[in-house]
Amino acid sequence: MNNIEYEKAVNLYMSSIYKVALNACRNTADAEDIVQTTYEKLWKCNKTFTDLEHMKKWLIRVSINECNSLFRTPWIKKRAAESELEKLSFSTPEKSDLYYALDNLTQKEREIVHLYYYEEYKVSEIADIMHMSETAIQTRLYRARMKLKTELEKEGWK
């Protein structure tokens, strides 16, 4: 990969990769580390991408794998929960409620919700990225929606 292609990938997808990592890690320091590692792997890889969308899917998959690796480390398992998320500000209370309701989902459910609603991938594309069946993606998406509905109803949403 040459410098121009690499810079283009960074400019196009940095925000998306950061959001995927932040969604999984729920803390900015870890998300930034994941993004850095993901782009380092892109720089070192010898893979030929068919198009930009193929590269984006590859970057998302690598960032998810990096998050999973992070969660398997002993020190992360023992680290106390950080209150860093409380520092985030939102344009409306509804967006804040929704963001914090996502905390009640598992990491895998949050990843799928993020890819479906925020990155606007289809179920088939998410299945390809996650290396899962479409049925499994649909099931996780359904469970995540039900959990979110329950949480938001507690907050007074209808």
Coordinates of C-alpha atoms in Angstrom, one line a residue:
M1 CA 0.0 0.0 0.0
N2 CA 1.4 3.4 -0.9
N3 CA 1.2 6.6 1.1
I4 CA -1.6 8.1 -1.0
E5 CA -3.9 5.1 -0.6
Y6 CA -3.1 4.9 3.1
E7 CA -3.8 8.6 3.7
K8 CA -7.1 8.2 1.7
A9 CA -8.1 5.3 4.0
V10 CA -7.3 7.2 7.1
N11 CA -9.2 10.3 5.9
L12 CA -12.2 8.3 4.8
Y13 CA -12.6 5.8 7.6
M14 CA -10.9 7.1 10.7
S15 CA -14.2 8.4 12.2
S16 CA -16.1 5.2 11.5
I17 CA -13.3 3.0 12.9
Y18 CA -13.1 5.2 16.0
K19 CA -16.9 5.0 16.5
V20 CA -16.8 1.2 16.2
A21 CA -13.9 1.0 18.7
L22 CA -15.5 3.5 21.1
N23 CA -18.8 1.6 20.9
A24 CA -17.0 -1.6 21.9
C25 CA -14.5 -0.3 24.4
R26 CA -16.7 2.4 26.0
N27 CA -13.7 4.5 26.7
T28 CA -11.7 6.9 24.6
A29 CA -8.2 5.9 25.5
D30 CA -8.8 2.3 24.5
A31 CA -10.7 3.3 21.4
E32 CA -7.8 5.5 20.3
D33 CA -5.3 2.6 20.8
I34 CA -7.6 0.3 18.8
V35 CA -7.7 2.8 15.9
Q36 CA -4.0 3.2 16.0
T37 CA -3.4 -0.6 16.0
T38 CA -5.9 -1.1 13.2
Y39 CA -4.3 1.4 10.9
E40 CA -0.9 0.0 11.8
K41 CA -2.1 -3.4 10.5
L42 CA -3.4 -1.7 7.4
W43 CA 0.0 -0.2 6.7
K44 CA 1.7 -3.5 7.2
C45 CA -0.8 -5.7 5.3
N46 CA -0.1 -6.9 1.8
K47 CA -3.8 -7.4 1.0
T48 CA -5.2 -6.2 -2.2
F49 CA -8.6 -4.6 -1.8
T50 CA -11.2 -4.8 -4.6
D51 CA -12.6 -1.4 -3.7
L52 CA -12.9 1.2 -0.9
E53 CA -15.9 -0.6 0.6
H54 CA -13.9 -3.8 0.9
M55 CA -11.2 -1.9 2.7
K56 CA -13.7 -0.3 5.1
K57 CA -15.2 -3.7 5.9
W58 CA -11.7 -5.1 6.5
L59 CA -10.8 -2.2 8.8
I60 CA -14.0 -2.7 10.8
R61 CA -13.3 -6.4 11.2
V62 CA -9.7 -5.7 12.3
S63 CA -10.9 -3.2 14.8
I64 CA -13.5 -5.6 16.2
N65 CA -10.8 -8.3 16.5
E66 CA -8.5 -5.8 18.3
C67 CA -11.3 -5.0 20.7
N68 CA -11.9 -8.7 21.4
S69 CA -8.1 -9.2 22.0
L70 CA -8.1 -6.2 24.4
F71 CA -11.0 -7.7 26.4
R72 CA -9.1 -11.0 26.8
T73 CA -6.1 -9.4 28.5
P74 CA -5.8 -9.9 32.2
W75 CA -5.4 -6.3 33.1
I76 CA -8.5 -5.2 31.4
K77 CA -10.6 -7.8 33.2
K78 CA -9.4 -6.4 36.5
R79 CA -9.7 -2.7 35.7
A80 CA -12.4 -0.9 37.4
A81 CA -15.2 0.5 35.3
E82 CA -14.4 4.1 34.3
S83 CA -16.9 6.9 34.5
E84 CA -15.5 8.6 31.3
L85 CA -18.7 8.1 29.4
E86 CA -20.4 10.6 31.7
K87 CA -18.2 13.3 30.3
L88 CA -19.8 12.9 26.8
S89 CA -22.2 15.6 25.8
F90 CA -25.2 15.2 23.4
S91 CA -27.2 17.6 21.4
T92 CA -30.5 16.3 22.9
P93 CA -31.5 14.3 26.0
E94 CA -33.0 11.6 23.7
K95 CA -29.5 10.9 22.2
S96 CA -28.0 10.8 25.6
D97 CA -30.7 8.3 26.9
L98 CA -30.2 6.1 23.8
Y99 CA -26.4 6.2 24.2
Y100 CA -26.5 5.1 27.8
A101 CA -29.2 2.5 27.2
L102 CA -26.7 0.9 24.8
D103 CA -24.5 0.2 27.9
N104 CA -27.0 -2.5 28.9
L105 CA -26.3 -4.4 25.8
T106 CA -23.5 -6.9 25.4
Q107 CA -20.5 -5.9 23.4
K108 CA -21.5 -8.2 20.5
E109 CA -25.0 -6.7 20.5
R110 CA -23.6 -3.1 20.6
E111 CA -21.4 -3.9 17.6
I112 CA -24.2 -5.2 15.5
V113 CA -26.5 -2.3 16.5
H114 CA -23.7 0.2 15.6
L115 CA -23.0 -1.4 12.2
Y116 CA -26.7 -1.6 11.4
Y117 CA -28.0 1.8 12.5
Y118 CA -24.9 4.0 12.5
E119 CA -22.8 2.6 9.6
E120 CA -26.0 1.6 7.8
Y121 CA -24.9 -1.9 6.7
K122 CA -27.4 -4.5 5.7
V123 CA -27.8 -7.7 7.7
S124 CA -26.0 -9.6 5.0
E125 CA -23.1 -7.2 5.0
I126 CA -22.8 -7.4 8.8
A127 CA -22.9 -11.2 8.6
D128 CA -20.0 -11.0 6.2
I129 CA -18.0 -8.6 8.4
M130 CA -18.7 -10.5 11.6
H131 CA -18.2 -13.9 10.0
M132 CA -21.6 -15.1 11.2
S133 CA -24.8 -16.3 9.6
E134 CA -27.5 -13.8 8.7
T135 CA -29.9 -15.6 11.1
A136 CA -27.5 -15.0 14.0
I137 CA -27.2 -11.3 13.1
Q138 CA -31.0 -11.0 12.9
T139 CA -31.4 -12.7 16.3
R140 CA -28.8 -10.5 18.0
L141 CA -30.3 -7.4 16.5
Y142 CA -33.8 -8.5 17.6
R143 CA -32.6 -9.1 21.2
A144 CA -30.7 -5.8 21.3
R145 CA -33.8 -4.0 20.1
M146 CA -35.9 -5.7 22.8
K147 CA -33.4 -4.8 25.5
L148 CA -33.2 -1.2 24.3
K149 CA -37.0 -1.0 24.2
T150 CA -37.2 -2.1 27.8
E151 CA -34.5 0.3 29.0
L152 CA -36.0 3.3 27.1
E153 CA -39.5 2.5 28.4
K154 CA -38.0 2.7 32.0
E155 CA -36.7 6.2 31.0
G156 CA -40.2 7.3 29.9
W157 CA -39.9 6.8 26.2
K158 CA -42.9 5.3 24.3

